[in-house]
Amino acid sequence: MSILMLMIPIALLLGLCFLGAFIWATTRGQFDDSITPAYRILENENSNEMQQEKL
Amino acid sequence: MATAFEYLDDSSFRDIYCSIGNSRRMKFYIEGIRCGKCVSKIENIKNQNAALKNLEVDLAHQTAMVELHENTGSFADVAKSIEQLGFRPVPLQPQLDSAEVWNAEARKDLIRLATAGFCAGNIMMLAFAIYFGLEGELRLTFEWLQFLLYMPVVFYVAIPFYKGFIQGLKEHEISIDGPMTVASLLGFFISTYHLFKGSGPIYFDSTSGFLFLILATRYWQKKTRHEYLRYLSPVSLMDTFKARLKNTKGWQWVPSNQLSAKQIVIVEKNEWIPADGKLVSNSAVLDLSLLDGESHPRLVNKGFPLKAGTKLLSDHAELEVLSSGKNTVLGHLLGALNLSVEEKTDSSALSNNASKWLMAVVLSVAIIVLIIGSLIDFNTYFERAFALLVLACPCAMAFGTPLAFSFSMKQAQEKGLLLKSSKVFESIKNVRTIFLDKTGTLTGKNWELTNSFFYSVPENFQEIILALEAESQHPVAYALREIWSEQARNSKIRAEYIRELPTGVEGFCDGVIWRFCSFQGGYGLFQNGNLVWKFQLESKIKAHIQNFISYLKSKGYRIVILSGDSFEETTRVAKLLGIESRDAFSSLTAFEKAEMVKASSQSMMIGDGVNDALALQQATVGVAVQGSIDLALKSADVLLLNDNLDSVRDLFEISAKARDQIRKNLTAALIYNSLGGVAALLGFINPFVAALLMPISSMYILATTWWGTRR
């Protein structure tokens, strides 16, 4: 069970890294707008292809 | 009308509108964005414009952030591309951008929530091991780890609760933060004490758990509420921000708040006057409805004092600036209004006396039990009192009421009513008097032809009248040109030997003498001296108004009309609607209207335009009507999105339903707290179970509130 003495700090560290990443993303504004990205995924890629076909 | 955007690349404008610290970015409000398709349409401009680094649309706020590769890039090109797609871009000043303020706050809340979740989750994982029978050195280690993980909670996550608690004490009010602060601090101190002592239960898991859950609920509530608030910016007044400054080469665009006295500004047809000043060109026809609420266009002469916010209806005018920007009458009016778009969220204050009372009882019982119990057996009774607090804290009081409000706000929005805060639901209960603005609210802003009688076979009378009034600057001429805009455009008829009369105009057309003049309270057209057509020009009362007035009367409200228009017009409208003439007030200024509303307690004011903004603010409940200036929306509590005044009736009904639901929630809370509280005090519920009961009771409240407030 002494392995736990290693595992627990590592697990916490890992968790803290994720929390850190979340905080970093939030401060850079990734989660500011939760509505528009939903529409962006419906965007048609065709317009880009048409541009290329024109060339 | 193709708007020239070149001024956007002018350095004086860029200083004002580019993002602070980054002159390659500028944010625009995009008028006309409605759907998701618009997002991709606009963002695709990125693919066509090489100078554009990024173009990101925010659908919720209806804005677009433009970022160029270089400082030398052109914002004007981007704006033009947006306009070509059919939208209207308006640059936003970063200082006035409330979206940024909101974002900054929301980010902080989210980080706090994430930290709370992280700590609470990990503490619970460690606690589970202990609950399942962990003993010995490992158990001690786990307990210390819990303590470590609780540090961020007590010193960072719980801060809003402490603040709310202190604020509540200052205002002598019990807010929901009170018991939560007490519970979490109490739990912390006792747990720490037991930890150092080496024996005794610890409560880090329950306290961090419920703090996290409460924070999550509040965050969700705040977000939901924010999403209902459309981005409010004075878009209609945006054209007053730039002015054509006359110079030796003609003119150039300058920001209107940089104008100085004695400078000459040129204004073209249908543009807004950008500053206060004196008319130096010969004459002008003005639309004063924005500031004064007058429904008639007004002809003024050289020397007339012009005000920013007035619209120019005639072709071209020049004014000598007197004051600009904040120093104009409009600027003062804006300053007088409280320009806070996002009202302070009051989710922690208990809106209901009953909930305050309930909370007070719970708190006192907990304290009494603690004091008396500690004399007998501290640990046991502390745990029971603590369980009581944890059990009672959340529940109906914490979010039952805000939840009912959120659902009701959503429902109101579906009916075309946009509420700025849930306070309306409570304050509307006490309304006794309804104040109605006339122009734009009861009547349409434009004139309509009424009571038209033909005394001879109608030929192209409209075109003849238009021909007679072709050169006229008279307000009636403008009104007719607008009503008969199609004929005005296509007419080939010309009148000759036009002669102006005191009451009208006379001229020669195809061998016939025509006269168009005032007649019997309206207007008449005479052919060779014989009356062939008579009609009246009136502002028409909007549809559904009569229904609304009848509803109000049946409920016993006193109805008062406040108008800046003439006595005749106001009493005419009052009579038509069945409102007593002593309750119809005419020729009022914006300030006088506000005074009248202020004098009456428990009032609702329904109006539009800048001239109603002050009165809307004074009312207990202010309702701004669609078609109104966005400015009025800043001072009103409710915004009517459609043109149907009858929707206000829905507001009354939704509010009653919301209050009803809250009463039901509180009853449920009472039962739950009594039963659960007694169980906790008798030792049947320990703090951990109490913390678990919380999401269960929350789900119950969620379900019943949703059910009770649906249509």
PDB file of C-alpha atoms in Angstrom, chain B residues 252-521:
ATOM      1  CA  GLN B 252     -14.419  65.441 -43.507  1.00  0.00           C
ATOM      2  CA  TRP B 253     -15.743  63.002 -40.943  1.00  0.00           C
ATOM      3  CA  VAL B 254     -14.831  63.664 -37.344  1.00  0.00           C
ATOM      4  CA  PRO B 255     -16.048  62.057 -34.133  1.00  0.00           C
ATOM      5  CA  SER B 256     -18.844  64.308 -32.967  1.00  0.00           C
ATOM      6  CA  ASN B 257     -17.573  64.565 -29.410  1.00  0.00           C
ATOM      7  CA  GLN B 258     -14.431  66.191 -30.777  1.00  0.00           C
ATOM      8  CA  LEU B 259     -16.319  69.097 -32.277  1.00  0.00           C
ATOM      9  CA  SER B 260     -15.657  72.478 -30.769  1.00  0.00           C
ATOM     10  CA  ALA B 261     -17.777  75.604 -30.628  1.00  0.00           C
ATOM     11  CA  LYS B 262     -18.052  77.795 -33.719  1.00  0.00           C
ATOM     12  CA  GLN B 263     -17.205  74.940 -36.085  1.00  0.00           C
ATOM     13  CA  ILE B 264     -19.578  74.408 -38.981  1.00  0.00           C
ATOM     14  CA  VAL B 265     -21.121  71.002 -39.483  1.00  0.00           C
ATOM     15  CA  ILE B 266     -22.977  69.783 -42.564  1.00  0.00           C
ATOM     16  CA  VAL B 267     -25.976  67.496 -42.211  1.00  0.00           C
ATOM     17  CA  GLU B 268     -27.646  65.730 -45.117  1.00  0.00           C
ATOM     18  CA  LYS B 269     -31.170  64.475 -45.612  1.00  0.00           C
ATOM     19  CA  ASN B 270     -32.356  61.810 -43.152  1.00  0.00           C
ATOM     20  CA  GLU B 271     -29.260  62.166 -41.040  1.00  0.00           C
ATOM     21  CA  TRP B 272     -29.177  62.928 -37.368  1.00  0.00           C
ATOM     22  CA  ILE B 273     -27.929  66.258 -36.085  1.00  0.00           C
ATOM     23  CA  PRO B 274     -24.705  65.375 -34.259  1.00  0.00           C
ATOM     24  CA  ALA B 275     -24.334  68.343 -31.907  1.00  0.00           C
ATOM     25  CA  ASP B 276     -26.211  71.215 -30.303  1.00  0.00           C
ATOM     26  CA  GLY B 277     -25.926  74.429 -32.251  1.00  0.00           C
ATOM     27  CA  LYS B 278     -27.453  77.148 -34.379  1.00  0.00           C
ATOM     28  CA  LEU B 279     -28.854  76.712 -37.875  1.00  0.00           C
ATOM     29  CA  VAL B 280     -26.815  78.797 -40.287  1.00  0.00           C
ATOM     30  CA  SER B 281     -28.369  77.691 -43.554  1.00  0.00           C
ATOM     31  CA  ASN B 282     -31.675  79.151 -44.612  1.00  0.00           C
ATOM     32  CA  SER B 283     -34.291  76.790 -43.368  1.00  0.00           C
ATOM     33  CA  ALA B 284     -34.769  73.201 -42.404  1.00  0.00           C
ATOM     34  CA  VAL B 285     -37.486  70.719 -41.632  1.00  0.00           C
ATOM     35  CA  LEU B 286     -36.861  68.702 -38.515  1.00  0.00           C
ATOM     36  CA  ASP B 287     -38.192  65.571 -36.916  1.00  0.00           C
ATOM     37  CA  LEU B 288     -38.155  66.358 -33.220  1.00  0.00           C
ATOM     38  CA  SER B 289     -39.882  63.179 -32.123  1.00  0.00           C
ATOM     39  CA  LEU B 290     -36.822  61.694 -30.514  1.00  0.00           C
ATOM     40  CA  LEU B 291     -36.352  64.400 -27.931  1.00  0.00           C
ATOM     41  CA  ASP B 292     -39.726  66.112 -27.671  1.00  0.00           C
ATOM     42  CA  GLY B 293     -42.196  63.481 -28.713  1.00  0.00           C
ATOM     43  CA  GLU B 294     -43.783  65.800 -31.256  1.00  0.00           C
ATOM     44  CA  SER B 295     -45.412  63.895 -34.033  1.00  0.00           C
ATOM     45  CA  HIS B 296     -45.312  66.746 -36.555  1.00  0.00           C
ATOM     46  CA  PRO B 297     -42.274  67.656 -38.614  1.00  0.00           C
ATOM     47  CA  ARG B 298     -41.296  71.240 -37.947  1.00  0.00           C
ATOM     48  CA  LEU B 299     -40.149  73.942 -40.292  1.00  0.00           C
ATOM     49  CA  VAL B 300     -37.497  76.178 -38.766  1.00  0.00           C
ATOM     50  CA  ASN B 301     -35.534  79.167 -39.990  1.00  0.00           C
ATOM     51  CA  LYS B 302     -31.993  80.413 -39.877  1.00  0.00           C
ATOM     52  CA  GLY B 303     -30.814  80.989 -36.332  1.00  0.00           C
ATOM     53  CA  PHE B 304     -32.979  78.282 -34.806  1.00  0.00           C
ATOM     54  CA  PRO B 305     -31.295  76.370 -31.977  1.00  0.00           C
ATOM     55  CA  LEU B 306     -30.761  72.784 -33.072  1.00  0.00           C
ATOM     56  CA  LYS B 307     -30.309  69.855 -30.735  1.00  0.00           C
ATOM     57  CA  ALA B 308     -28.307  66.667 -31.197  1.00  0.00           C
ATOM     58  CA  GLY B 309     -30.651  63.736 -31.728  1.00  0.00           C
ATOM     59  CA  THR B 310     -32.959  65.623 -34.078  1.00  0.00           C
ATOM     60  CA  LYS B 311     -33.409  64.210 -37.538  1.00  0.00           C
ATOM     61  CA  LEU B 312     -33.105  66.366 -40.619  1.00  0.00           C
ATOM     62  CA  LEU B 313     -35.909  65.832 -43.105  1.00  0.00           C
ATOM     63  CA  SER B 314     -35.004  68.461 -45.665  1.00  0.00           C
ATOM     64  CA  ASP B 315     -32.141  68.208 -48.066  1.00  0.00           C
ATOM     65  CA  HIS B 316     -29.157  69.899 -46.606  1.00  0.00           C
ATOM     66  CA  ALA B 317     -28.418  71.996 -43.555  1.00  0.00           C
ATOM     67  CA  GLU B 318     -25.439  73.595 -41.911  1.00  0.00           C
ATOM     68  CA  LEU B 319     -25.142  74.288 -38.253  1.00  0.00           C
ATOM     69  CA  GLU B 320     -22.697  76.193 -36.134  1.00  0.00           C
ATOM     70  CA  VAL B 321     -21.707  74.079 -33.164  1.00  0.00           C
ATOM     71  CA  LEU B 322     -22.494  75.298 -29.667  1.00  0.00           C
ATOM     72  CA  SER B 323     -21.828  72.179 -27.615  1.00  0.00           C
ATOM     73  CA  SER B 324     -21.020  68.615 -28.454  1.00  0.00           C
ATOM     74  CA  GLY B 325     -20.772  65.143 -26.992  1.00  0.00           C
ATOM     75  CA  LYS B 326     -21.645  64.926 -23.319  1.00  0.00           C
ATOM     76  CA  ASN B 327     -22.544  68.605 -23.170  1.00  0.00           C
ATOM     77  CA  THR B 328     -25.495  68.428 -25.486  1.00  0.00           C
ATOM     78  CA  VAL B 329     -29.041  68.138 -24.227  1.00  0.00           C
ATOM     79  CA  LEU B 330     -28.975  64.552 -25.451  1.00  0.00           C
ATOM     80  CA  GLY B 331     -25.701  63.971 -23.663  1.00  0.00           C
ATOM     81  CA  HIS B 332     -27.192  65.264 -20.429  1.00  0.00           C
ATOM     82  CA  LEU B 333     -30.213  63.081 -20.902  1.00  0.00           C
ATOM     83  CA  LEU B 334     -27.974  60.063 -21.365  1.00  0.00           C
ATOM     84  CA  GLY B 335     -26.049  61.015 -18.273  1.00  0.00           C
ATOM     85  CA  ALA B 336     -29.243  61.402 -16.272  1.00  0.00           C
ATOM     86  CA  LEU B 337     -30.271  57.889 -17.118  1.00  0.00           C
ATOM     87  CA  ASN B 338     -28.624  55.181 -15.150  1.00  0.00           C
ATOM     88  CA  LEU B 339     -26.643  53.529 -17.887  1.00  0.00           C
ATOM     89  CA  SER B 340     -26.026  50.230 -16.216  1.00  0.00           C
ATOM     90  CA  VAL B 341     -27.066  47.584 -18.663  1.00  0.00           C
ATOM     91  CA  GLU B 342     -26.579  44.625 -16.400  1.00  0.00           C
ATOM     92  CA  GLU B 343     -28.370  45.174 -13.165  1.00  0.00           C
ATOM     93  CA  LYS B 344     -26.733  43.859 -10.052  1.00  0.00           C
ATOM     94  CA  THR B 345     -27.828  40.293  -9.615  1.00  0.00           C
ATOM     95  CA  ASP B 346     -29.658  40.035  -6.388  1.00  0.00           C
ATOM     96  CA  SER B 347     -29.847  36.286  -6.228  1.00  0.00           C
ATOM     97  CA  SER B 348     -28.627  36.087  -2.662  1.00  0.00           C
ATOM     98  CA  ALA B 349     -31.195  38.395  -1.137  1.00  0.00           C
ATOM     99  CA  LEU B 350     -34.372  36.697  -0.164  1.00  0.00           C
ATOM    100  CA  SER B 351     -37.154  38.358  -1.962  1.00  0.00           C
ATOM    101  CA  ASN B 352     -39.843  36.985   0.221  1.00  0.00           C
ATOM    102  CA  ASN B 353     -40.627  37.758   3.823  1.00  0.00           C
ATOM    103  CA  ALA B 354     -41.666  34.181   4.375  1.00  0.00           C
ATOM    104  CA  SER B 355     -38.325  32.813   3.291  1.00  0.00           C
ATOM    105  CA  LYS B 356     -36.529  35.317   5.506  1.00  0.00           C
ATOM    106  CA  TRP B 357     -38.599  34.216   8.438  1.00  0.00           C
ATOM    107  CA  LEU B 358     -37.985  30.557   7.715  1.00  0.00           C
ATOM    108  CA  MET B 359     -34.271  31.122   7.487  1.00  0.00           C
ATOM    109  CA  ALA B 360     -34.233  33.030  10.745  1.00  0.00           C
ATOM    110  CA  VAL B 361     -36.060  30.219  12.495  1.00  0.00           C
ATOM    111  CA  VAL B 362     -33.676  27.578  11.175  1.00  0.00           C
ATOM    112  CA  LEU B 363     -30.657  29.593  12.157  1.00  0.00           C
ATOM    113  CA  SER B 364     -31.916  30.258  15.665  1.00  0.00           C
ATOM    114  CA  VAL B 365     -32.916  26.652  16.238  1.00  0.00           C
ATOM    115  CA  ALA B 366     -29.494  25.509  15.093  1.00  0.00           C
ATOM    116  CA  ILE B 367     -27.760  27.932  17.418  1.00  0.00           C
ATOM    117  CA  ILE B 368     -29.952  27.035  20.379  1.00  0.00           C
ATOM    118  CA  VAL B 369     -29.407  23.337  19.857  1.00  0.00           C
ATOM    119  CA  LEU B 370     -25.702  23.944  19.581  1.00  0.00           C
ATOM    120  CA  ILE B 371     -25.491  25.944  22.792  1.00  0.00           C
ATOM    121  CA  ILE B 372     -27.686  23.709  24.878  1.00  0.00           C
ATOM    122  CA  GLY B 373     -26.409  20.544  23.288  1.00  0.00           C
ATOM    123  CA  SER B 374     -22.762  21.412  23.804  1.00  0.00           C
ATOM    124  CA  LEU B 375     -23.409  21.357  27.513  1.00  0.00           C
ATOM    125  CA  ILE B 376     -24.576  17.777  27.234  1.00  0.00           C
ATOM    126  CA  ASP B 377     -22.514  16.218  24.509  1.00  0.00           C
ATOM    127  CA  PHE B 378     -20.807  18.611  22.180  1.00  0.00           C
ATOM    128  CA  ASN B 379     -19.949  16.260  19.354  1.00  0.00           C
ATOM    129  CA  THR B 380     -23.363  14.734  18.965  1.00  0.00           C
ATOM    130  CA  TYR B 381     -25.306  17.948  19.181  1.00  0.00           C
ATOM    131  CA  PHE B 382     -22.902  19.862  17.062  1.00  0.00           C
ATOM    132  CA  GLU B 383     -23.324  17.256  14.382  1.00  0.00           C
ATOM    133  CA  ARG B 384     -27.081  17.508  14.620  1.00  0.00           C
ATOM    134  CA  ALA B 385     -27.151  21.283  14.495  1.00  0.00           C
ATOM    135  CA  PHE B 386     -24.733  21.186  11.638  1.00  0.00           C
ATOM    136  CA  ALA B 387     -26.816  18.638   9.776  1.00  0.00           C
ATOM    137  CA  LEU B 388     -29.792  20.914  10.278  1.00  0.00           C
ATOM    138  CA  LEU B 389     -27.976  23.845   8.727  1.00  0.00           C
ATOM    139  CA  VAL B 390     -26.706  21.853   5.786  1.00  0.00           C
ATOM    140  CA  LEU B 391     -30.142  20.415   5.214  1.00  0.00           C
ATOM    141  CA  ALA B 392     -31.975  23.704   5.440  1.00  0.00           C
ATOM    142  CA  CYS B 393     -29.602  25.951   3.562  1.00  0.00           C
ATOM    143  CA  PRO B 394     -30.195  25.267  -0.102  1.00  0.00           C
ATOM    144  CA  CYS B 395     -33.645  24.138  -0.990  1.00  0.00           C
ATOM    145  CA  ALA B 396     -36.478  26.419  -1.947  1.00  0.00           C
ATOM    146  CA  MET B 397     -35.029  29.569  -0.538  1.00  0.00           C
ATOM    147  CA  ALA B 398     -31.704  29.367  -2.234  1.00  0.00           C
ATOM    148  CA  PHE B 399     -32.904  28.682  -5.670  1.00  0.00           C
ATOM    149  CA  GLY B 400     -36.570  27.855  -5.750  1.00  0.00           C
ATOM    150  CA  THR B 401     -37.478  31.493  -6.069  1.00  0.00           C
ATOM    151  CA  PRO B 402     -34.824  32.442  -8.626  1.00  0.00           C
ATOM    152  CA  LEU B 403     -35.697  29.311 -10.561  1.00  0.00           C
ATOM    153  CA  ALA B 404     -39.361  30.226 -10.749  1.00  0.00           C
ATOM    154  CA  PHE B 405     -38.306  33.666 -11.904  1.00  0.00           C
ATOM    155  CA  SER B 406     -35.976  32.295 -14.579  1.00  0.00           C
ATOM    156  CA  PHE B 407     -38.621  30.055 -16.050  1.00  0.00           C
ATOM    157  CA  SER B 408     -41.153  32.859 -15.967  1.00  0.00           C
ATOM    158  CA  MET B 409     -38.727  35.210 -17.655  1.00  0.00           C
ATOM    159  CA  LYS B 410     -38.264  32.684 -20.419  1.00  0.00           C
ATOM    160  CA  GLN B 411     -41.990  32.390 -20.803  1.00  0.00           C
ATOM    161  CA  ALA B 412     -42.352  36.137 -20.917  1.00  0.00           C
ATOM    162  CA  GLN B 413     -39.722  36.265 -23.610  1.00  0.00           C
ATOM    163  CA  GLU B 414     -41.709  33.832 -25.695  1.00  0.00           C
ATOM    164  CA  LYS B 415     -44.630  36.217 -25.442  1.00  0.00           C
ATOM    165  CA  GLY B 416     -42.510  39.057 -26.711  1.00  0.00           C
ATOM    166  CA  LEU B 417     -41.634  40.602 -23.358  1.00  0.00           C
ATOM    167  CA  LEU B 418     -38.002  41.029 -22.483  1.00  0.00           C
ATOM    168  CA  LEU B 419     -37.478  41.517 -18.765  1.00  0.00           C
ATOM    169  CA  LYS B 420     -34.333  43.079 -17.444  1.00  0.00           C
ATOM    170  CA  SER B 421     -34.714  41.511 -14.040  1.00  0.00           C
ATOM    171  CA  SER B 422     -37.086  39.343 -12.091  1.00  0.00           C
ATOM    172  CA  LYS B 423     -37.952  42.190  -9.736  1.00  0.00           C
ATOM    173  CA  VAL B 424     -40.767  43.034 -12.092  1.00  0.00           C
ATOM    174  CA  PHE B 425     -42.722  39.966 -11.058  1.00  0.00           C
ATOM    175  CA  GLU B 426     -42.943  41.222  -7.514  1.00  0.00           C
ATOM    176  CA  SER B 427     -43.227  44.968  -8.083  1.00  0.00           C
ATOM    177  CA  ILE B 428     -45.978  44.615 -10.654  1.00  0.00           C
ATOM    178  CA  LYS B 429     -48.256  43.259  -7.962  1.00  0.00           C
ATOM    179  CA  ASN B 430     -48.640  46.713  -6.412  1.00  0.00           C
ATOM    180  CA  VAL B 431     -49.234  48.738  -9.578  1.00  0.00           C
ATOM    181  CA  ARG B 432     -52.388  50.850  -9.406  1.00  0.00           C
ATOM    182  CA  THR B 433     -51.978  53.469 -12.126  1.00  0.00           C
ATOM    183  CA  ILE B 434     -50.983  52.907 -15.729  1.00  0.00           C
ATOM    184  CA  PHE B 435     -49.360  55.836 -17.537  1.00  0.00           C
ATOM    185  CA  LEU B 436     -49.422  55.659 -21.303  1.00  0.00           C
ATOM    186  CA  ASP B 437     -47.386  57.683 -23.724  1.00  0.00           C
ATOM    187  CA  LYS B 438     -49.318  58.690 -26.813  1.00  0.00           C
ATOM    188  CA  THR B 439     -47.072  59.050 -29.814  1.00  0.00           C
ATOM    189  CA  GLY B 440     -45.439  55.806 -30.772  1.00  0.00           C
ATOM    190  CA  THR B 441     -47.134  53.828 -28.025  1.00  0.00           C
ATOM    191  CA  LEU B 442     -50.867  54.302 -28.474  1.00  0.00           C
ATOM    192  CA  THR B 443     -50.586  55.676 -31.966  1.00  0.00           C
ATOM    193  CA  GLY B 444     -48.251  54.879 -34.791  1.00  0.00           C
ATOM    194  CA  LYS B 445     -45.460  57.357 -35.441  1.00  0.00           C
ATOM    195  CA  ASN B 446     -46.641  58.093 -38.938  1.00  0.00           C
ATOM    196  CA  TRP B 447     -49.727  59.816 -40.128  1.00  0.00           C
ATOM    197  CA  GLU B 448     -52.473  58.049 -42.004  1.00  0.00           C
ATOM    198  CA  LEU B 449     -55.219  59.212 -44.280  1.00  0.00           C
ATOM    199  CA  THR B 450     -58.625  58.996 -42.666  1.00  0.00           C
ATOM    200  CA  ASN B 451     -62.204  60.095 -43.315  1.00  0.00           C
ATOM    201  CA  SER B 452     -61.618  60.372 -47.006  1.00  0.00           C
ATOM    202  CA  PHE B 453     -64.622  61.521 -49.054  1.00  0.00           C
ATOM    203  CA  PHE B 454     -64.667  61.912 -52.795  1.00  0.00           C
ATOM    204  CA  TYR B 455     -67.122  64.350 -54.345  1.00  0.00           C
ATOM    205  CA  SER B 456     -66.206  63.507 -57.894  1.00  0.00           C
ATOM    206  CA  VAL B 457     -64.651  60.632 -59.753  1.00  0.00           C
ATOM    207  CA  PRO B 458     -61.134  60.306 -58.409  1.00  0.00           C
ATOM    208  CA  GLU B 459     -58.417  60.910 -60.950  1.00  0.00           C
ATOM    209  CA  ASN B 460     -54.798  61.218 -60.059  1.00  0.00           C
ATOM    210  CA  PHE B 461     -55.579  63.524 -57.145  1.00  0.00           C
ATOM    211  CA  GLN B 462     -52.628  62.365 -55.093  1.00  0.00           C
ATOM    212  CA  GLU B 463     -50.180  63.226 -57.845  1.00  0.00           C
ATOM    213  CA  ILE B 464     -51.796  66.617 -58.340  1.00  0.00           C
ATOM    214  CA  ILE B 465     -51.515  67.432 -54.660  1.00  0.00           C
ATOM    215  CA  LEU B 466     -47.919  66.260 -54.670  1.00  0.00           C
ATOM    216  CA  ALA B 467     -47.230  68.464 -57.673  1.00  0.00           C
ATOM    217  CA  LEU B 468     -48.773  71.464 -55.949  1.00  0.00           C
ATOM    218  CA  GLU B 469     -46.721  70.814 -52.832  1.00  0.00           C
ATOM    219  CA  ALA B 470     -43.578  69.961 -54.750  1.00  0.00           C
ATOM    220  CA  GLU B 471     -41.594  72.895 -53.485  1.00  0.00           C
ATOM    221  CA  SER B 472     -43.286  73.105 -50.132  1.00  0.00           C
ATOM    222  CA  GLN B 473     -41.394  72.715 -46.877  1.00  0.00           C
ATOM    223  CA  HIS B 474     -44.623  72.455 -44.963  1.00  0.00           C
ATOM    224  CA  PRO B 475     -44.884  69.501 -42.577  1.00  0.00           C
ATOM    225  CA  VAL B 476     -48.064  68.343 -44.296  1.00  0.00           C
ATOM    226  CA  ALA B 477     -46.199  68.166 -47.584  1.00  0.00           C
ATOM    227  CA  TYR B 478     -43.592  65.933 -45.997  1.00  0.00           C
ATOM    228  CA  ALA B 479     -46.233  63.708 -44.506  1.00  0.00           C
ATOM    229  CA  LEU B 480     -48.010  63.348 -47.845  1.00  0.00           C
ATOM    230  CA  ARG B 481     -44.782  62.673 -49.694  1.00  0.00           C
ATOM    231  CA  GLU B 482     -44.152  59.851 -47.287  1.00  0.00           C
ATOM    232  CA  ILE B 483     -47.659  58.388 -47.355  1.00  0.00           C
ATOM    233  CA  TRP B 484     -47.783  58.527 -51.151  1.00  0.00           C
ATOM    234  CA  SER B 485     -44.139  57.690 -51.638  1.00  0.00           C
ATOM    235  CA  GLU B 486     -44.772  55.537 -54.671  1.00  0.00           C
ATOM    236  CA  GLN B 487     -46.721  58.240 -56.483  1.00  0.00           C
ATOM    237  CA  ALA B 488     -44.113  60.747 -55.437  1.00  0.00           C
ATOM    238  CA  ARG B 489     -41.461  58.718 -57.150  1.00  0.00           C
ATOM    239  CA  ASN B 490     -43.283  57.956 -60.374  1.00  0.00           C
ATOM    240  CA  SER B 491     -45.421  61.017 -60.916  1.00  0.00           C
ATOM    241  CA  LYS B 492     -44.935  62.939 -64.145  1.00  0.00           C
ATOM    242  CA  ILE B 493     -47.389  65.677 -63.326  1.00  0.00           C
ATOM    243  CA  ARG B 494     -46.069  69.174 -62.943  1.00  0.00           C
ATOM    244  CA  ALA B 495     -48.005  72.169 -61.658  1.00  0.00           C
ATOM    245  CA  GLU B 496     -47.447  75.711 -62.821  1.00  0.00           C
ATOM    246  CA  TYR B 497     -47.991  79.171 -61.378  1.00  0.00           C
ATOM    247  CA  ILE B 498     -47.991  77.777 -57.868  1.00  0.00           C
ATOM    248  CA  ARG B 499     -49.178  80.301 -55.366  1.00  0.00           C
ATOM    249  CA  GLU B 500     -48.976  79.940 -51.632  1.00  0.00           C
ATOM    250  CA  LEU B 501     -52.101  80.792 -49.696  1.00  0.00           C
ATOM    251  CA  PRO B 502     -52.472  81.326 -45.972  1.00  0.00           C
ATOM    252  CA  THR B 503     -54.124  77.946 -45.566  1.00  0.00           C
ATOM    253  CA  GLY B 504     -52.744  76.005 -48.479  1.00  0.00           C
ATOM    254  CA  VAL B 505     -51.510  76.165 -52.012  1.00  0.00           C
ATOM    255  CA  GLU B 506     -52.985  76.828 -55.438  1.00  0.00           C
ATOM    256  CA  GLY B 507     -51.723  76.005 -58.891  1.00  0.00           C
ATOM    257  CA  PHE B 508     -52.385  75.310 -62.530  1.00  0.00           C
ATOM    258  CA  CYS B 509     -52.415  71.825 -63.984  1.00  0.00           C
ATOM    259  CA  ASP B 510     -53.512  70.845 -67.493  1.00  0.00           C
ATOM    260  CA  GLY B 511     -55.762  73.832 -67.834  1.00  0.00           C
ATOM    261  CA  VAL B 512     -57.403  73.385 -64.458  1.00  0.00           C
ATOM    262  CA  ILE B 513     -56.964  75.465 -61.345  1.00  0.00           C
ATOM    263  CA  TRP B 514     -56.364  73.287 -58.340  1.00  0.00           C
ATOM    264  CA  ARG B 515     -56.355  74.351 -54.731  1.00  0.00           C
ATOM    265  CA  PHE B 516     -55.254  72.238 -51.795  1.00  0.00           C
ATOM    266  CA  CYS B 517     -55.820  73.725 -48.375  1.00  0.00           C
ATOM    267  CA  SER B 518     -57.038  73.228 -44.829  1.00  0.00           C
ATOM    268  CA  PHE B 519     -60.695  72.492 -44.766  1.00  0.00           C
ATOM    269  CA  GLN B 520     -63.136  71.556 -42.019  1.00  0.00           C
ATOM    270  CA  GLY B 521     -60.474  70.348 -39.624  1.00  0.00           C
TER     271      GLY B 521
END
